[in-house]
Amino acid sequence: MIYDVFDQPYRALVMVSFGILGGVVYELMRLLRMDGVTWRVLLCDGLCLIWLQFCLGAGLMLSARGEMRLFALVLFFSAMGAVRWAVRPLFTQLLQIIRKNQFSTGG
């Protein structure tokens, strides 16, 4: 099979953008499961798994017409990892501020 090398930057950009979208939604869903209620944790995990599968499938279908390429998977998951590395500290700080305000004694 002959591959068009000029099409690969487009494929890479599509997979990175879907990886970023999947990572941001994963971090937002993580906020909902913080209180530890079992049914909410299971629901958020299930929805997050479905969302990530949708992002991966849509990215592969749009970028390479469903063809599984190693660089596409690596870019997708590395973009998710970059979002986790960059966004998680921000969300953690926001959660600490919210919890501190929620449990303050009003003293």
Short mmCIF file of N, CA and C in Angstrom, two decimals:
data_model
loop_
_atom_site.label_atom_id
_atom_site.label_comp_id
_atom_site.label_asym_id
_atom_site.label_seq_id
_atom_site.Cartn_x
_atom_site.Cartn_y
_atom_site.Cartn_z
N MET A 1 0.84 -1.18 0.00
CA MET A 1 0.00 0.00 0.00
C MET A 1 0.89 1.24 0.00
N ILE A 2 0.53 2.21 -0.78
CA ILE A 2 1.29 3.46 -0.89
C ILE A 2 0.64 4.50 0.00
N TYR A 3 1.46 5.14 0.85
CA TYR A 3 0.97 6.17 1.75
C TYR A 3 1.35 7.55 1.23
N ASP A 4 0.43 8.48 1.38
CA ASP A 4 0.68 9.87 1.00
C ASP A 4 1.34 10.56 2.20
N VAL A 5 2.61 10.89 2.07
CA VAL A 5 3.32 11.49 3.20
C VAL A 5 2.86 12.92 3.49
N PHE A 6 2.26 13.59 2.51
CA PHE A 6 1.78 14.95 2.74
C PHE A 6 0.48 14.96 3.53
N ASP A 7 -0.15 13.80 3.66
CA ASP A 7 -1.39 13.69 4.43
C ASP A 7 -1.12 13.44 5.91
N GLN A 8 0.09 13.07 6.27
CA GLN A 8 0.39 12.71 7.65
C GLN A 8 0.34 13.88 8.64
N PRO A 9 0.75 15.11 8.30
CA PRO A 9 0.56 16.21 9.27
C PRO A 9 -0.91 16.46 9.60
N TYR A 10 -1.79 16.33 8.60
CA TYR A 10 -3.22 16.47 8.86
C TYR A 10 -3.69 15.38 9.81
N ARG A 11 -3.27 14.15 9.57
CA ARG A 11 -3.66 13.04 10.44
C ARG A 11 -3.15 13.27 11.86
N ALA A 12 -1.93 13.74 11.96
CA ALA A 12 -1.35 14.00 13.29
C ALA A 12 -2.13 15.08 14.02
N LEU A 13 -2.47 16.16 13.33
CA LEU A 13 -3.21 17.25 13.95
C LEU A 13 -4.60 16.81 14.40
N VAL A 14 -5.26 16.00 13.60
CA VAL A 14 -6.59 15.51 13.98
C VAL A 14 -6.49 14.65 15.23
N MET A 15 -5.50 13.77 15.28
CA MET A 15 -5.38 12.89 16.45
C MET A 15 -4.98 13.67 17.70
N VAL A 16 -4.14 14.68 17.56
CA VAL A 16 -3.77 15.50 18.71
C VAL A 16 -4.98 16.29 19.21
N SER A 17 -5.78 16.83 18.29
CA SER A 17 -6.95 17.60 18.72
C SER A 17 -7.98 16.72 19.40
N PHE A 18 -8.20 15.52 18.89
CA PHE A 18 -9.13 14.61 19.57
C PHE A 18 -8.56 14.13 20.90
N GLY A 19 -7.24 13.97 21.00
CA GLY A 19 -6.63 13.62 22.27
C GLY A 19 -6.79 14.71 23.31
N ILE A 20 -6.64 15.95 22.89
CA ILE A 20 -6.84 17.08 23.81
C ILE A 20 -8.29 17.14 24.26
N LEU A 21 -9.23 16.97 23.32
CA LEU A 21 -10.65 16.98 23.67
C LEU A 21 -10.99 15.85 24.63
N GLY A 22 -10.48 14.67 24.37
CA GLY A 22 -10.73 13.55 25.27
C GLY A 22 -10.13 13.77 26.64
N GLY A 23 -8.93 14.34 26.70
CA GLY A 23 -8.28 14.58 27.98
C GLY A 23 -8.98 15.63 28.82
N VAL A 24 -9.47 16.68 28.19
CA VAL A 24 -10.18 17.73 28.93
C VAL A 24 -11.49 17.19 29.50
N VAL A 25 -12.22 16.43 28.69
CA VAL A 25 -13.48 15.87 29.19
C VAL A 25 -13.20 14.86 30.31
N TYR A 26 -12.11 14.10 30.19
CA TYR A 26 -11.75 13.17 31.26
C TYR A 26 -11.49 13.92 32.56
N GLU A 27 -10.78 15.02 32.50
CA GLU A 27 -10.49 15.79 33.71
C GLU A 27 -11.77 16.41 34.28
N LEU A 28 -12.68 16.85 33.43
CA LEU A 28 -13.94 17.40 33.93
C LEU A 28 -14.80 16.31 34.57
N MET A 29 -14.80 15.11 33.99
CA MET A 29 -15.55 14.01 34.58
C MET A 29 -14.93 13.58 35.91
N ARG A 30 -13.64 13.77 36.05
CA ARG A 30 -12.96 13.44 37.30
C ARG A 30 -13.47 14.31 38.44
N LEU A 31 -13.86 15.54 38.12
CA LEU A 31 -14.40 16.42 39.16
C LEU A 31 -15.71 15.89 39.72
N LEU A 32 -16.51 15.25 38.87
CA LEU A 32 -17.82 14.75 39.32
C LEU A 32 -17.70 13.53 40.22
N ARG A 33 -16.62 12.79 40.11
CA ARG A 33 -16.51 11.57 40.89
C ARG A 33 -15.70 11.76 42.15
N MET A 34 -15.44 12.98 42.55
CA MET A 34 -14.58 13.23 43.70
C MET A 34 -15.25 12.92 45.04
N ASP A 35 -16.57 12.99 45.13
CA ASP A 35 -17.20 12.78 46.42
C ASP A 35 -17.28 11.31 46.82
N GLY A 36 -16.98 10.38 45.92
CA GLY A 36 -16.83 8.98 46.26
C GLY A 36 -18.11 8.17 46.35
N VAL A 37 -19.24 8.71 45.90
CA VAL A 37 -20.48 7.94 45.88
C VAL A 37 -20.32 6.85 44.82
N THR A 38 -20.58 5.61 45.19
CA THR A 38 -20.25 4.48 44.33
C THR A 38 -20.95 4.55 42.98
N TRP A 39 -22.24 4.84 42.97
CA TRP A 39 -22.95 4.86 41.68
C TRP A 39 -22.46 5.99 40.80
N ARG A 40 -22.08 7.12 41.41
CA ARG A 40 -21.58 8.24 40.61
C ARG A 40 -20.20 7.94 40.03
N VAL A 41 -19.37 7.26 40.81
CA VAL A 41 -18.04 6.88 40.33
C VAL A 41 -18.17 5.92 39.15
N LEU A 42 -19.03 4.91 39.28
CA LEU A 42 -19.22 3.94 38.19
C LEU A 42 -19.83 4.60 36.95
N LEU A 43 -20.78 5.49 37.14
CA LEU A 43 -21.39 6.18 36.00
C LEU A 43 -20.38 7.08 35.30
N CYS A 44 -19.59 7.82 36.06
CA CYS A 44 -18.58 8.70 35.46
C CYS A 44 -17.51 7.90 34.73
N ASP A 45 -17.09 6.77 35.33
CA ASP A 45 -16.09 5.94 34.66
C ASP A 45 -16.63 5.36 33.36
N GLY A 46 -17.88 4.91 33.38
CA GLY A 46 -18.49 4.37 32.16
C GLY A 46 -18.65 5.42 31.08
N LEU A 47 -19.13 6.60 31.46
CA LEU A 47 -19.29 7.68 30.48
C LEU A 47 -17.95 8.13 29.93
N CYS A 48 -16.95 8.16 30.79
CA CYS A 48 -15.62 8.57 30.35
C CYS A 48 -15.03 7.55 29.38
N LEU A 49 -15.23 6.28 29.66
CA LEU A 49 -14.75 5.24 28.76
C LEU A 49 -15.43 5.32 27.40
N ILE A 50 -16.73 5.53 27.41
CA ILE A 50 -17.47 5.68 26.15
C ILE A 50 -16.99 6.92 25.40
N TRP A 51 -16.77 8.02 26.10
CA TRP A 51 -16.33 9.25 25.45
C TRP A 51 -14.95 9.09 24.83
N LEU A 52 -14.03 8.45 25.55
CA LEU A 52 -12.68 8.26 25.01
C LEU A 52 -12.69 7.33 23.80
N GLN A 53 -13.53 6.30 23.84
CA GLN A 53 -13.64 5.42 22.67
C GLN A 53 -14.22 6.17 21.48
N PHE A 54 -15.18 7.06 21.74
CA PHE A 54 -15.74 7.87 20.66
C PHE A 54 -14.68 8.79 20.07
N CYS A 55 -13.91 9.45 20.94
CA CYS A 55 -12.86 10.36 20.45
C CYS A 55 -11.81 9.61 19.65
N LEU A 56 -11.39 8.46 20.13
CA LEU A 56 -10.40 7.67 19.41
C LEU A 56 -10.94 7.18 18.08
N GLY A 57 -12.16 6.67 18.07
CA GLY A 57 -12.76 6.20 16.82
C GLY A 57 -13.01 7.32 15.83
N ALA A 58 -13.53 8.45 16.31
CA ALA A 58 -13.78 9.57 15.41
C ALA A 58 -12.48 10.14 14.86
N GLY A 59 -11.46 10.20 15.70
CA GLY A 59 -10.17 10.68 15.22
C GLY A 59 -9.58 9.78 14.16
N LEU A 60 -9.67 8.47 14.38
CA LEU A 60 -9.15 7.54 13.38
C LEU A 60 -9.96 7.57 12.09
N MET A 61 -11.27 7.72 12.21
CA MET A 61 -12.10 7.75 11.00
C MET A 61 -11.87 9.03 10.20
N LEU A 62 -11.73 10.16 10.89
CA LEU A 62 -11.51 11.42 10.18
C LEU A 62 -10.10 11.56 9.63
N SER A 63 -9.14 11.00 10.35
CA SER A 63 -7.76 11.22 9.90
C SER A 63 -7.31 10.19 8.87
N ALA A 64 -7.66 8.93 9.07
CA ALA A 64 -7.10 7.89 8.20
C ALA A 64 -8.16 6.94 7.68
N ARG A 65 -9.41 7.38 7.66
CA ARG A 65 -10.51 6.54 7.19
C ARG A 65 -10.55 5.20 7.92
N GLY A 66 -10.28 5.23 9.22
CA GLY A 66 -10.38 4.05 10.07
C GLY A 66 -9.15 3.18 10.11
N GLU A 67 -8.11 3.55 9.40
CA GLU A 67 -6.90 2.74 9.39
C GLU A 67 -6.10 2.99 10.67
N MET A 68 -5.77 1.92 11.35
CA MET A 68 -5.03 2.03 12.60
C MET A 68 -3.55 2.24 12.30
N ARG A 69 -3.04 3.38 12.72
CA ARG A 69 -1.62 3.69 12.54
C ARG A 69 -1.01 3.94 13.90
N LEU A 70 0.20 3.47 14.09
CA LEU A 70 0.85 3.58 15.39
C LEU A 70 1.09 5.03 15.79
N PHE A 71 1.51 5.86 14.85
CA PHE A 71 1.78 7.26 15.20
C PHE A 71 0.50 7.99 15.59
N ALA A 72 -0.64 7.58 15.02
CA ALA A 72 -1.91 8.20 15.39
C ALA A 72 -2.28 7.85 16.83
N LEU A 73 -2.09 6.60 17.21
CA LEU A 73 -2.38 6.21 18.59
C LEU A 73 -1.43 6.87 19.58
N VAL A 74 -0.16 6.93 19.22
CA VAL A 74 0.82 7.56 20.10
C VAL A 74 0.50 9.04 20.28
N LEU A 75 0.13 9.72 19.21
CA LEU A 75 -0.20 11.15 19.31
C LEU A 75 -1.48 11.37 20.12
N PHE A 76 -2.47 10.51 19.94
CA PHE A 76 -3.72 10.64 20.69
C PHE A 76 -3.46 10.52 22.19
N PHE A 77 -2.76 9.46 22.59
CA PHE A 77 -2.55 9.24 24.01
C PHE A 77 -1.50 10.18 24.60
N SER A 78 -0.55 10.64 23.81
CA SER A 78 0.39 11.63 24.33
C SER A 78 -0.29 12.98 24.51
N ALA A 79 -1.24 13.33 23.65
CA ALA A 79 -2.00 14.57 23.84
C ALA A 79 -2.86 14.48 25.10
N MET A 80 -3.46 13.31 25.34
CA MET A 80 -4.20 13.13 26.59
C MET A 80 -3.28 13.25 27.80
N GLY A 81 -2.10 12.70 27.70
CA GLY A 81 -1.14 12.82 28.79
C GLY A 81 -0.69 14.25 29.02
N ALA A 82 -0.53 14.99 27.94
CA ALA A 82 -0.14 16.40 28.06
C ALA A 82 -1.24 17.21 28.73
N VAL A 83 -2.49 16.92 28.41
CA VAL A 83 -3.60 17.61 29.07
C VAL A 83 -3.62 17.26 30.55
N ARG A 84 -3.40 15.99 30.85
CA ARG A 84 -3.38 15.58 32.25
C ARG A 84 -2.26 16.27 33.00
N TRP A 85 -1.10 16.39 32.38
CA TRP A 85 0.05 17.04 33.01
C TRP A 85 -0.19 18.54 33.18
N ALA A 86 -0.85 19.17 32.20
CA ALA A 86 -1.01 20.63 32.23
C ALA A 86 -2.26 21.07 32.97
N VAL A 87 -3.33 20.32 32.89
CA VAL A 87 -4.62 20.78 33.41
C VAL A 87 -4.91 20.26 34.81
N ARG A 88 -4.44 19.06 35.14
CA ARG A 88 -4.76 18.48 36.44
C ARG A 88 -4.34 19.36 37.62
N PRO A 89 -3.14 19.98 37.63
CA PRO A 89 -2.81 20.85 38.76
C PRO A 89 -3.78 22.03 38.90
N LEU A 90 -4.25 22.57 37.80
CA LEU A 90 -5.22 23.66 37.86
C LEU A 90 -6.52 23.20 38.49
N PHE A 91 -7.03 22.05 38.05
CA PHE A 91 -8.27 21.53 38.63
C PHE A 91 -8.08 21.16 40.09
N THR A 92 -6.93 20.64 40.44
CA THR A 92 -6.66 20.29 41.83
C THR A 92 -6.66 21.53 42.71
N GLN A 93 -6.06 22.62 42.24
CA GLN A 93 -6.08 23.86 43.01
C GLN A 93 -7.50 24.39 43.16
N LEU A 94 -8.29 24.31 42.09
CA LEU A 94 -9.68 24.77 42.19
C LEU A 94 -10.47 23.94 43.18
N LEU A 95 -10.27 22.63 43.17
CA LEU A 95 -10.98 21.77 44.12
C LEU A 95 -10.57 22.08 45.56
N GLN A 96 -9.30 22.36 45.78
CA GLN A 96 -8.87 22.69 47.14
C GLN A 96 -9.47 24.00 47.60
N ILE A 97 -9.58 24.97 46.71
CA ILE A 97 -10.21 26.25 47.07
C ILE A 97 -11.69 26.05 47.37
N ILE A 98 -12.36 25.25 46.55
CA ILE A 98 -13.80 24.99 46.77
C ILE A 98 -14.00 24.28 48.10
N ARG A 99 -13.21 23.24 48.36
CA ARG A 99 -13.36 22.50 49.63
C ARG A 99 -13.02 23.37 50.82
N LYS A 100 -12.02 24.22 50.69
CA LYS A 100 -11.64 25.10 51.81
C LYS A 100 -12.78 26.07 52.10
N ASN A 101 -13.41 26.60 51.06
CA ASN A 101 -14.54 27.53 51.26
C ASN A 101 -15.77 26.80 51.76
N GLN A 102 -15.94 25.54 51.34
CA GLN A 102 -17.12 24.79 51.73
C GLN A 102 -17.08 24.40 53.21
N PHE A 103 -15.88 24.09 53.71
CA PHE A 103 -15.76 23.64 55.09
C PHE A 103 -15.20 24.69 56.03
N SER A 104 -15.20 25.94 55.59
CA SER A 104 -14.72 27.00 56.49
C SER A 104 -15.76 27.23 57.59
N THR A 105 -15.29 27.62 58.74
CA THR A 105 -16.18 27.82 59.89
C THR A 105 -16.84 29.18 59.88
N GLY A 106 -16.39 30.07 59.00
CA GLY A 106 -17.00 31.39 58.90
C GLY A 106 -16.56 32.30 60.04
N GLY A 107 -15.50 31.92 60.73
CA GLY A 107 -14.97 32.50 61.90
C GLY A 107 -14.70 33.90 62.03
#
